[in-house]
Amino acid sequence: MLLRFLVFFILCSLSILFSEDLPFPDLRTPQEISNYFPKTASEMKKCKIEALHRANLALEEIKKGFSKEISSDRTIFKLDRLLGYLTIQISRAEALTLVSPDKDLREEASKAQLAFQNSLDNLFSNEHELYLQIKKISTQNSLNFNSQQNYLIQQILIKFEASGQSLSENKRIEILNLQKTIAELEQTFQKNIQEDNRSFFVNEAELEGLKEAQLNMLTKNTEGQYQITCDYPTFYAVMTSCKNSKTRKSLSHLFSNRAHPNNTKILTEIIEKSDQMARLLEYKSYAHLVLSNEMIKDPKKAHSFLQKLWLKSGDKETLEFKALANELPDNIQLTQEGKLNSWDFSYTFNQYKKKNFQIDNEEIAEYFPLEKTFQGLMQIYEQFFSIHIENENINNLWDNDVKLLKVSDSDNSLLGYILLDLFPRENKYSHACDVPGIALGLKDKFKTTPAVDLVIANFTKPTASSPSLLKHSEVNTLFHEFGHALHDLFSQNELASFSGIASPFIKIDFVELPSQMLEQWLWDPDILKKISSHYQTNKPLPDALIEKLILSKNIASGTNLQSQCYLSFLSLSYFSEGSQKNVSQIARDLKYHLCPHYQSLEEDNTHLSFGHLVGYGPRYYGYLWSKVLALDIFSVIKEKGLLNPEIGNYYRKTVLDKGACADPNELINSFLEREPSENAFLKDLGL
């Protein structure tokens, strides 16, 4: 066992670039990437102890630097490296909590993630003298720093003050304890969602309407019954295609009660502790605290933004509902109040599309086999961004289905690697996301280290008779998450804490912009031709089907916008003024007022599996905020050509390459050469 640990850490050391006191990973081969991830709980624990030791030594050196009056820029640089170092430790541990099938390793990775997050919080909460020194040099030596360094100092001071450094020592200690408690609660909240594996069994007759390929992806028990789980491929197959209303209702109940009742107490405590911390920091609410350093700046502006969009969605959503209500399938009825039951919506909408637009989601999926669709996606990114993407073989990771992509720039320099974990497994993160900053793309005078990201999704797994076939919405998810990963790889910087989108200084209401902008490619006929290839005939989507697909784009745009407004208002409401919240009542009331045409289950606890409530907190509005900006940018790019590398490289240079090193408002205005507008967004939705 001792020999195994020695080999593990020798291999890790081969892939480490030492920069002064702190080691940053320099991962250039698949083997080095595989070795970088601990394989057991013991290895994870050993990595945690070593990394925390290094971080503590680095912090002591930084404090000595200020006390000895060593040059301010040198000491700020060391602090920047420490922030970046803790960021990669958090990301690597988080990745394993989301994907590892080993329960012991997941739990040890969770402990490590918390320990690194606490170390970061401790730095901003405990180091009062460090705060005073940085505040002093921010006024005395500003002329000695360039614009990025000045922005870094500004952001560091904001972090310090958000941790109570302008308050008394007793309050700082109280705030730090609250931060630790909140971090632990948030991790438990996500874990309860991730590890909720409830299911039920039905006979084949109770799944009438599902196609053979959909049935083949389901597990059978010894009695020949099909297991219905809450993974996304199963959920969407049943909710859109199953004729049996009872089956759909049962799955809707199961899905909307994931992590119930456990997360009720957890969410209530998160809200309570967050509000306490905000009030200690002399903010009206946690939303006021968090949004003060985002693009939108304050909750009032966020509420106004959402209210405006919700009102604009109203007329369109009413027309959409009336259209559905007038053509209900034979086995669907409205409630006595004239509403459509929530478990009937997806099925009714799918039947409506088939009847009025001759669009069958399962037929469309036949043209998007994962492997070929992904090849088309890579070709688009390669041409537009002037990059090269190639597959690499990698072994000895947490699952044999994990793939690795190597991304190089136009000059063949290595930008980084993207790991792809795309199929559902028990105890794996059940949604889709990108884990950025597992390794950072760092520039210095001599070399640049490559970045590493992990893209997680839950697409239908291939079977012996069929490849993984993606619905158009799933192709959209693939474009979205891969867009996050490329943004992270492009964002290379000399300053570690600004490199990539895992930066502690990235604006959450900006970070969704690049990925949502790239989604728009999927509504262009030429692009759809390039990425589609029928899994049996290899033919692309026919022109007639493309035309129908594009015509159908906005048939539920009002309903979808209304739903996003509901989730955005929900997150803002939970973190508004007041520490005592009835989370279920708030969700119920908001849904009643904001989604008036749909009747939820009596026992609907979807808010308890709303993963964005942790991490994003009150900032879920950021999806809509950044989409408005994304559509504005897309309108400019489309005029120049969706495969035009000239505009692609300009977009990279002005927006993506900057990472977190500048105010996003400045980056967007620089690209647009004007103030942003919501016109393109509203036009795109048909509003």
XYZ file of C-alpha atoms in Angstrom:
687
model
C 0.000 0.000 0.000
C 2.861 2.377 0.864
C 4.464 1.695 -2.522
C 1.185 2.589 -4.256
C 1.058 5.966 -2.502
C 4.709 6.646 -3.423
C 4.071 5.824 -7.081
C 0.924 7.982 -7.117
C 2.678 11.052 -5.770
C 5.807 10.580 -7.905
C 3.593 10.464 -10.990
C 1.698 13.550 -9.787
C 4.959 15.401 -9.250
C 6.022 14.758 -12.833
C 3.062 16.832 -14.020
C 3.585 19.771 -11.676
C 4.964 23.117 -12.764
C 6.583 24.831 -9.790
C 6.121 28.561 -9.807
C 7.833 30.053 -6.780
C 6.234 28.463 -3.701
C 3.057 26.859 -5.058
C 2.810 23.972 -7.538
C 0.355 24.312 -10.406
C -0.516 21.284 -12.552
C 1.041 21.218 -16.016
C -0.978 18.379 -17.529
C 0.134 17.634 -21.083
C -0.644 13.948 -21.601
C -3.660 11.708 -20.933
C -1.596 9.739 -18.425
C -0.767 12.874 -16.459
C -4.448 13.844 -16.390
C -5.458 10.383 -15.182
C -2.753 10.434 -12.481
C -3.908 13.873 -11.337
C -7.206 12.463 -10.031
C -6.979 10.493 -6.760
C -8.305 6.958 -7.160
C -9.112 6.165 -3.525
C -10.326 7.972 -0.438
C -6.850 7.583 1.107
C -5.180 9.215 -1.893
C -7.708 12.062 -1.805
C -7.049 12.627 1.887
C -3.285 12.673 1.309
C -3.669 15.205 -1.527
C -5.842 17.378 0.724
C -3.328 17.393 3.567
C -0.439 18.207 1.223
C -2.296 20.987 -0.601
C -3.522 22.633 2.606
C 0.018 22.510 4.006
C 1.376 24.235 0.903
C -1.406 26.834 0.989
C -0.723 27.643 4.653
C 3.013 28.041 3.988
C 2.265 30.331 1.046
C -0.048 32.487 3.180
C 2.654 32.859 5.826
C 5.135 33.959 3.149
C 2.656 36.532 1.861
C 2.194 37.987 5.332
C 5.959 38.086 5.860
C 6.328 39.902 2.563
C 4.075 42.714 3.747
C 5.701 42.887 7.182
C 9.164 43.143 5.584
C 7.838 45.703 3.094
C 8.851 43.587 0.131
C 7.618 45.122 -3.140
C 3.835 45.332 -3.164
C 3.442 43.971 -6.692
C 5.472 40.857 -5.796
C 3.361 40.168 -2.720
C 0.096 40.761 -4.577
C 1.337 38.325 -7.226
C 1.935 35.696 -4.538
C -1.568 36.258 -3.131
C -2.996 35.873 -6.625
C -1.185 32.537 -6.997
C -2.580 31.338 -3.690
C -6.141 32.175 -4.769
C -5.627 30.310 -8.042
C -4.080 27.342 -6.249
C -7.050 26.969 -3.903
C -9.409 27.287 -6.894
C -7.958 24.249 -8.668
C -8.051 22.212 -5.460
C -11.749 23.025 -5.037
C -12.524 22.125 -8.677
C -10.651 18.813 -8.672
C -12.366 17.706 -5.470
C -15.772 18.886 -6.714
C -15.382 16.888 -9.931
C -14.937 13.674 -7.950
C -17.932 14.409 -5.728
C -20.075 14.651 -8.875
C -18.881 11.622 -10.852
C -17.046 9.062 -8.718
C -18.933 5.764 -8.218
C -16.834 5.122 -5.084
C -18.853 6.314 -2.085
C -15.805 6.587 0.171
C -13.921 8.622 -2.426
C -16.952 10.888 -2.994
C -17.221 11.533 0.725
C -13.496 12.230 1.108
C -13.608 14.509 -1.930
C -16.540 16.347 -0.332
C -14.491 16.824 2.818
C -11.563 18.076 0.756
C -13.750 20.481 -1.213
C -15.087 21.904 2.044
C -11.600 22.162 3.518
C -10.284 24.092 0.512
C -13.350 26.338 0.458
C -12.918 26.994 4.174
C -9.262 27.826 3.582
C -10.321 30.375 0.971
C -12.987 31.808 3.280
C -10.520 31.908 6.186
C -8.126 33.968 4.128
C -10.711 36.683 3.539
C -12.290 36.449 7.007
C -9.301 36.009 9.329
C -6.437 37.940 7.779
C -7.293 41.422 8.980
C -3.733 42.766 8.783
C -3.451 41.499 5.218
C -6.661 43.359 4.366
C -5.306 46.579 5.885
C -2.036 46.264 3.970
C -3.787 45.709 0.640
C -6.195 48.565 1.315
C -3.180 50.769 2.038
C -1.334 49.931 -1.171
C -4.545 50.288 -3.189
C -4.395 54.034 -2.529
C -0.652 54.588 -2.266
C 0.756 52.515 -5.095
C -2.005 52.398 -7.680
C 0.222 54.032 -10.290
C 2.694 51.126 -10.037
C 0.097 48.587 -11.173
C -1.359 47.951 -14.601
C -5.118 47.907 -15.191
C -5.478 44.159 -14.522
C -3.532 44.401 -11.284
C -5.611 47.356 -10.126
C -8.795 45.438 -10.957
C -7.467 42.435 -9.024
C -6.768 44.576 -5.961
C -10.265 46.061 -6.213
C -11.858 42.586 -6.402
C -9.732 41.270 -3.524
C -10.825 44.169 -1.336
C -14.474 43.517 -2.213
C -14.008 39.885 -1.124
C -12.361 40.965 2.117
C -15.149 43.412 2.925
C -17.830 40.861 2.003
C -16.246 38.699 4.715
C -16.557 41.434 7.317
C -13.060 42.916 7.362
C -14.425 46.399 7.929
C -16.266 45.111 11.037
C -15.218 44.081 14.544
C -13.259 40.903 15.211
C -16.236 39.245 16.917
C -18.435 39.849 13.876
C -15.704 38.562 11.555
C -15.517 35.326 13.532
C -19.295 34.983 13.428
C -19.333 35.558 9.663
C -16.612 32.961 9.117
C -18.552 30.387 11.132
C -21.655 31.136 9.082
C -19.688 30.727 5.841
C -18.472 27.314 6.970
C -21.950 26.232 7.993
C -23.480 27.407 4.709
C -20.815 25.574 2.676
C -21.531 22.347 4.552
C -25.291 22.755 4.136
C -24.971 23.457 0.406
C -22.863 20.366 -0.085
C -25.427 18.262 1.761
C -28.229 19.805 -0.330
C -26.507 18.714 -3.564
C -25.578 15.314 -2.182
C -29.208 14.591 -1.236
C -30.266 15.310 -4.825
C -27.437 13.353 -6.393
C -27.902 10.250 -4.253
C -31.698 10.078 -4.453
C -32.115 6.889 -6.486
C -35.852 6.230 -5.986
C -37.714 4.374 -8.745
C -40.769 2.238 -9.473
C -41.677 -0.591 -11.848
C -44.386 -0.792 -14.523
C -45.547 -3.273 -17.134
C -44.930 -2.631 -20.817
C -48.623 -1.828 -21.313
C -48.232 1.072 -18.883
C -45.543 2.544 -21.167
C -47.684 2.620 -24.310
C -46.371 5.217 -26.724
C -42.670 4.689 -26.071
C -40.685 3.504 -29.067
C -38.557 0.387 -29.044
C -35.330 2.369 -28.628
C -36.792 4.149 -25.602
C -37.880 0.876 -24.032
C -34.499 -0.711 -24.692
C -32.722 1.861 -22.554
C -34.777 0.858 -19.490
C -33.749 -1.854 -17.023
C -36.053 -4.836 -16.480
C -36.545 -6.826 -13.296
C -36.886 -10.610 -13.155
C -40.645 -10.324 -13.689
C -40.182 -8.417 -16.947
C -41.289 -5.072 -15.539
C -39.501 -1.865 -16.541
C -37.721 0.251 -13.934
C -38.658 3.938 -14.103
C -36.021 6.220 -12.602
C -35.510 9.974 -12.399
C -32.519 10.176 -14.736
C -33.144 12.681 -17.506
C -33.315 10.304 -20.512
C -35.946 8.198 -18.738
C -37.859 11.184 -17.394
C -38.155 12.940 -20.760
C -38.986 9.745 -22.640
C -41.886 8.944 -20.322
C -43.183 12.499 -19.880
C -43.207 13.276 -23.634
C -44.193 9.920 -25.155
C -46.064 7.742 -22.666
C -49.823 7.730 -23.302
C -50.619 6.448 -19.820
C -51.453 9.469 -17.665
C -51.112 7.413 -14.479
C -47.515 6.477 -15.335
C -46.668 10.073 -16.151
C -48.238 11.302 -12.917
C -46.350 8.705 -10.880
C -43.040 9.722 -12.438
C -43.857 13.410 -12.046
C -44.509 12.793 -8.353
C -41.241 10.887 -7.994
C -39.216 13.491 -9.879
C -40.713 16.521 -8.136
C -40.060 15.027 -4.720
C -36.386 14.149 -5.088
C -34.478 14.964 -1.893
C -37.787 15.406 -0.052
C -38.144 15.698 2.871
C -34.416 15.871 3.717
C -33.709 19.095 1.857
C -36.564 21.035 3.457
C -34.631 21.569 6.661
C -31.349 22.035 4.747
C -32.745 24.731 2.444
C -34.458 26.511 5.341
C -31.156 26.610 7.230
C -29.217 27.821 4.173
C -31.654 30.722 3.813
C -31.544 31.505 7.537
C -27.740 31.449 7.789
C -27.335 33.445 4.572
C -29.659 36.141 5.870
C -27.830 36.281 9.195
C -24.527 36.747 7.407
C -25.914 39.497 5.176
C -27.303 41.412 8.153
C -23.978 41.137 9.999
C -22.401 42.706 6.915
C -25.038 45.453 7.081
C -26.920 44.443 3.930
C -30.716 44.284 3.750
C -30.624 40.705 2.515
C -28.358 38.003 1.158
C -29.564 38.940 -2.326
C -28.360 42.523 -1.746
C -24.990 41.203 -0.572
C -24.395 38.795 -3.457
C -25.762 40.959 -6.275
C -23.757 44.015 -5.209
C -20.729 42.656 -7.081
C -22.571 41.204 -10.091
C -23.350 42.920 -13.386
C -26.905 43.732 -12.290
C -25.782 45.276 -8.936
C -28.971 45.017 -6.850
C -32.151 42.901 -6.361
C -34.451 45.767 -7.295
C -32.950 45.894 -10.772
C -33.160 42.105 -11.037
C -36.844 42.155 -10.028
C -37.555 44.924 -12.518
C -35.745 43.035 -15.284
C -37.691 39.832 -14.586
C -41.039 41.578 -14.182
C -40.614 43.231 -17.564
C -39.859 39.903 -19.251
C -42.703 38.119 -17.453
C -45.205 40.747 -18.570
C -43.945 40.474 -22.149
C -44.377 36.699 -22.008
C -48.014 36.923 -20.848
C -49.915 37.395 -24.107
C -47.780 34.872 -25.964
C -48.099 32.270 -23.201
C -51.899 32.706 -23.116
C -52.113 32.090 -26.857
C -49.901 29.021 -26.513
C -52.073 27.596 -23.750
C -55.270 28.180 -25.713
C -53.761 26.412 -28.720
C -52.917 23.387 -26.573
C -56.273 23.430 -24.800
C -58.136 23.449 -28.116
C -56.331 20.319 -29.327
C -55.981 18.140 -26.242
C -55.192 14.459 -26.880
C -58.127 12.109 -26.268
C -56.878 10.991 -22.861
C -56.149 14.515 -21.502
C -58.632 16.788 -19.743
C -58.312 20.217 -18.145
C -59.000 20.610 -14.435
C -62.252 22.140 -13.161
C -60.408 25.482 -12.989
C -59.516 25.179 -16.680
C -55.847 24.375 -16.073
C -53.602 21.715 -17.596
C -52.068 19.302 -15.114
C -48.302 19.690 -15.011
C -47.700 15.978 -15.725
C -49.754 16.302 -18.923
C -47.941 19.322 -20.388
C -44.911 17.673 -22.049
C -47.032 14.888 -23.561
C -49.686 17.338 -24.793
C -47.070 19.680 -26.215
C -45.299 16.801 -27.970
C -48.575 15.635 -29.541
C -49.349 19.216 -30.591
C -46.001 19.502 -32.368
C -46.530 16.211 -34.140
C -49.996 17.212 -35.325
C -49.388 20.819 -36.325
C -45.731 20.801 -37.340
C -45.248 17.119 -38.149
C -42.342 17.120 -35.696
C -41.584 14.031 -33.682
C -38.810 14.490 -31.123
C -37.818 10.848 -31.439
C -37.673 11.093 -35.241
C -35.487 14.212 -34.956
C -33.214 12.349 -32.526
C -32.507 9.710 -35.168
C -30.538 12.382 -37.042
C -28.382 13.216 -34.028
C -26.343 10.157 -33.035
C -23.970 11.407 -30.371
C -20.663 10.496 -32.007
C -21.399 12.051 -35.395
C -23.180 15.050 -33.917
C -20.192 15.710 -31.731
C -17.856 15.485 -34.713
C -19.967 18.127 -36.431
C -19.920 20.299 -33.326
C -16.123 20.097 -33.133
C -15.761 21.047 -36.789
C -17.882 24.153 -36.200
C -15.842 25.202 -33.182
C -12.604 24.464 -35.007
C -13.524 26.701 -37.939
C -15.150 29.538 -36.008
C -12.507 29.789 -33.268
C -9.497 28.727 -35.385
C -8.664 25.807 -33.102
C -7.985 22.085 -33.465
C -9.776 19.384 -31.441
C -8.750 15.729 -31.398
C -9.701 12.634 -29.465
C -7.185 11.151 -27.052
C -7.268 7.770 -25.358
C -7.396 7.861 -21.569
C -7.574 5.042 -19.061
C -7.884 4.476 -15.341
C -10.498 7.132 -14.622
C -13.734 6.684 -12.657
C -15.656 5.176 -15.613
C -14.640 3.558 -18.897
C -17.107 5.714 -20.865
C -15.234 8.943 -20.039
C -13.688 10.489 -23.166
C -10.857 13.002 -23.528
C -10.452 15.812 -26.075
C -7.251 17.726 -26.720
C -7.742 21.357 -27.797
C -4.956 23.258 -29.571
C -4.776 26.793 -30.905
C -4.180 27.791 -34.525
C -0.411 27.839 -33.889
C -0.607 24.259 -32.500
C 0.008 25.456 -28.945
C -1.881 23.358 -26.395
C -4.876 25.184 -24.887
C -6.021 22.280 -22.731
C -8.148 19.177 -22.365
C -11.865 18.506 -21.960
C -13.083 15.360 -20.247
C -16.535 14.143 -21.309
C -18.712 12.102 -18.932
C -22.000 11.969 -20.815
C -24.118 9.020 -19.634
C -26.180 8.473 -16.453
C -24.944 6.309 -13.590
C -26.229 5.708 -10.111
C -24.982 8.384 -7.666
C -23.642 10.555 -10.481
C -24.699 14.216 -10.767
C -28.052 13.928 -12.526
C -28.157 17.117 -14.592
C -25.617 18.697 -16.981
C -22.745 20.983 -16.063
C -19.154 21.948 -16.729
C -16.560 21.757 -13.945
C -13.992 24.403 -14.923
C -10.553 25.114 -13.539
C -9.510 21.565 -12.660
C -6.231 22.871 -14.038
C -5.659 26.496 -15.022
C -4.333 27.899 -18.274
C -1.550 30.065 -16.861
C 0.772 32.235 -18.900
C 4.258 33.307 -17.918
C 7.404 34.408 -19.736
C 8.546 30.878 -20.482
C 5.516 28.652 -20.960
C 1.732 28.337 -20.714
C 0.096 25.544 -18.753
C -2.964 23.876 -20.318
C -6.390 24.070 -18.703
C -8.539 21.014 -17.901
C -12.348 20.928 -17.713
C -14.925 18.210 -17.121
C -18.229 18.255 -19.038
C -20.987 16.225 -17.375
C -24.285 15.250 -19.016
C -26.858 12.452 -18.813
C -27.725 11.400 -22.344
C -29.278 8.096 -23.381
C -26.602 5.433 -23.276
C -25.997 3.487 -26.496
C -27.301 -0.075 -26.704
C -26.365 -3.064 -28.830
C -28.999 -2.063 -31.381
C -28.833 1.743 -31.251
C -26.304 4.512 -30.682
C -26.967 7.319 -28.226
C -29.558 9.457 -30.031
C -29.911 13.074 -28.928
C -33.059 15.110 -29.000
C -32.595 18.602 -30.397
C -32.804 19.968 -26.846
C -30.006 17.589 -25.805
C -27.829 18.748 -28.687
C -28.493 22.211 -27.305
C -27.249 21.036 -23.889
C -24.104 19.639 -25.494
C -23.375 22.937 -27.269
C -24.045 24.827 -24.037
C -21.768 22.858 -21.719
C -19.015 22.501 -24.291
C -19.226 26.265 -24.739
C -18.487 26.707 -21.027
C -15.456 24.441 -21.348
C -14.041 26.319 -24.349
C -14.575 29.640 -22.554
C -12.508 28.256 -19.685
C -9.733 26.990 -21.969
C -9.559 30.287 -23.872
C -9.364 32.358 -20.675
C -5.650 32.064 -20.003
C -3.970 34.739 -17.949
C -0.769 35.650 -16.138
C -2.868 36.199 -13.019
C -4.033 32.849 -11.652
C -7.152 34.167 -9.954
C -8.364 35.670 -13.257
C -7.620 32.628 -15.417
C -10.721 30.766 -16.540
C -14.307 30.788 -15.345
C -13.630 29.014 -12.031
C -12.158 32.328 -10.890
C -13.423 33.530 -7.499
C -13.986 36.876 -9.233
C -16.085 35.738 -12.219
C -19.542 37.328 -12.445
C -22.245 34.662 -12.333
C -24.659 36.742 -14.424
C -21.986 36.923 -17.139
C -20.664 33.366 -17.130
C -23.722 31.892 -18.922
C -23.439 34.354 -21.820
C -20.890 32.537 -24.040
C -22.556 29.132 -23.696
C -26.065 30.475 -24.383
C -24.776 32.448 -27.343
C -23.415 29.260 -28.934
C -26.804 27.548 -28.549
C -28.126 29.838 -31.265
C -26.093 28.012 -33.936
C -28.560 25.132 -33.620
C -31.337 27.089 -35.312
C -29.397 27.808 -38.485
C -30.262 25.533 -41.462
C -26.668 25.207 -42.699
C -25.389 24.333 -39.243
C -28.147 21.760 -38.741
C -27.095 20.146 -42.016
C -23.481 19.993 -40.882
C -24.101 18.323 -37.531
C -26.942 15.922 -38.432
C -26.516 12.430 -39.848
C -29.207 9.756 -39.598
C -27.862 6.853 -37.575
C -28.961 4.338 -40.261
C -28.787 6.200 -43.595
C -26.099 8.821 -42.734
C -28.276 11.430 -44.440
C -28.530 14.926 -42.870
C -31.798 16.409 -41.690
C -34.025 16.954 -44.751
C -34.766 20.546 -45.698
C -38.484 20.063 -45.011
C -37.806 18.804 -41.491
C -35.332 21.635 -40.824
C -37.934 24.154 -41.937
C -40.548 22.638 -39.612
C -38.069 22.523 -36.722
C -37.218 26.192 -37.111
C -40.897 27.128 -37.481
C -41.611 25.282 -34.240
C -38.901 27.135 -32.306
C -41.230 29.668 -30.735
C -44.411 27.671 -30.286
C -43.748 27.545 -26.525
C -41.412 30.519 -26.119
C -43.867 32.390 -23.898
C -44.397 29.333 -21.668
C -40.662 28.657 -21.420
C -39.875 32.287 -20.603
C -42.584 32.273 -17.953
C -41.062 29.136 -16.414
C -37.579 30.696 -16.323
C -39.031 33.827 -14.720
C -40.645 31.643 -12.052
C -37.340 29.955 -11.162
C -35.549 33.310 -11.165
C -38.134 34.940 -8.908
C -38.026 31.864 -6.661
C -34.284 32.137 -6.065
C -34.548 35.883 -5.431
C -37.482 35.389 -3.045
C -35.711 32.755 -0.982
C -32.782 35.101 -0.397
C -34.749 38.323 0.017
C -35.118 40.090 3.369
C -36.019 37.861 6.317
C -34.440 34.757 7.784
C -37.570 32.658 8.347
C -39.059 31.381 5.099
C -41.673 28.747 4.379
C -39.916 27.404 1.302
C -42.828 25.246 0.156
C -45.405 28.018 0.488
C -43.225 30.508 -1.391
C -42.748 28.047 -4.258
C -46.463 27.245 -4.352
C -47.566 30.906 -4.299
C -45.094 31.999 -6.969
C -46.042 29.161 -9.276
C -49.740 29.945 -8.814
C -49.255 33.610 -9.746
C -46.511 33.305 -12.375
C -47.696 30.129 -14.156
C -51.499 30.538 -13.987
C -52.472 27.969 -16.620
C -50.827 24.902 -15.091
C -51.824 22.821 -12.094
C -48.965 21.278 -10.129
C -49.187 18.147 -8.051
C -50.595 18.688 -4.595
C -47.319 17.358 -3.234
C -44.810 19.193 -5.423
C -41.390 19.785 -3.867
C -39.381 20.515 -7.001
C -37.662 23.386 -5.205
C -35.842 20.844 -3.034
C -34.015 19.478 -6.092
C -33.395 22.910 -7.638
C -29.610 22.547 -7.633
C -28.932 26.150 -8.663
C -30.128 27.337 -5.267
C -26.634 26.455 -4.056
C -23.698 28.092 -5.762
C -25.928 30.493 -7.695
C -28.106 31.411 -4.708
C -30.288 34.388 -5.700
C -28.550 34.691 -9.087
C -30.604 32.308 -11.223
C -31.894 35.426 -13.026
C -28.416 35.388 -14.579
C -29.544 32.854 -17.184
C -32.084 35.294 -18.615
C -29.864 38.335 -18.057
C -26.950 36.754 -19.905
C -29.225 35.360 -22.627
C -30.429 38.856 -23.468
C -26.770 39.846 -23.884
C -25.961 36.609 -25.729
C -28.659 37.185 -28.364
C -27.392 40.727 -28.875
C -23.868 39.453 -29.511
C -25.179 36.632 -31.703
C -27.038 39.116 -33.910
C -23.718 40.831 -34.654
C -21.886 37.548 -35.301
C -24.634 36.232 -37.581
C -24.277 39.269 -39.832
C -20.583 38.432 -40.251
C -21.088 34.684 -40.718
C -21.514 31.845 -38.233
C -18.377 30.106 -39.492
C -16.364 33.259 -40.080
C -13.070 32.890 -38.155
C -12.437 36.625 -38.371
C -15.431 37.494 -36.178
C -14.814 34.331 -34.136
C -11.291 35.434 -33.261
C -12.442 38.973 -32.543
C -15.089 37.580 -30.167
C -12.434 35.423 -28.517
C -10.056 38.341 -28.121
C -12.563 40.867 -26.770
C -14.759 38.626 -24.588
C -13.674 35.016 -24.050
C -9.912 35.339 -23.630
C -10.302 37.857 -20.811
C -11.624 35.390 -18.234
C -12.383 37.372 -15.082
C -9.769 40.079 -15.592
C -12.205 42.886 -16.444
C -15.732 44.133 -15.806
C -18.028 42.110 -18.144
C -19.972 45.279 -18.975
C -16.776 46.685 -20.487
C -16.071 43.481 -22.433
C -19.563 43.357 -23.928
C -19.623 47.044 -24.811
C -16.187 46.661 -26.400
C -17.408 43.849 -28.656
C -20.714 45.502 -29.554
C -19.189 49.003 -29.793
C -22.438 50.233 -28.226
C -24.691 49.676 -25.222
C -26.489 46.273 -25.161
C -30.097 45.966 -26.305
C -32.836 43.418 -25.589
C -34.328 43.751 -29.077
C -32.607 40.674 -30.503
C -33.738 38.568 -27.523
C -37.384 39.591 -27.837
C -37.333 39.144 -31.602
C -35.825 35.674 -31.222
C -38.674 34.647 -28.902
C -41.285 36.041 -31.257
C -42.407 38.613 -28.687
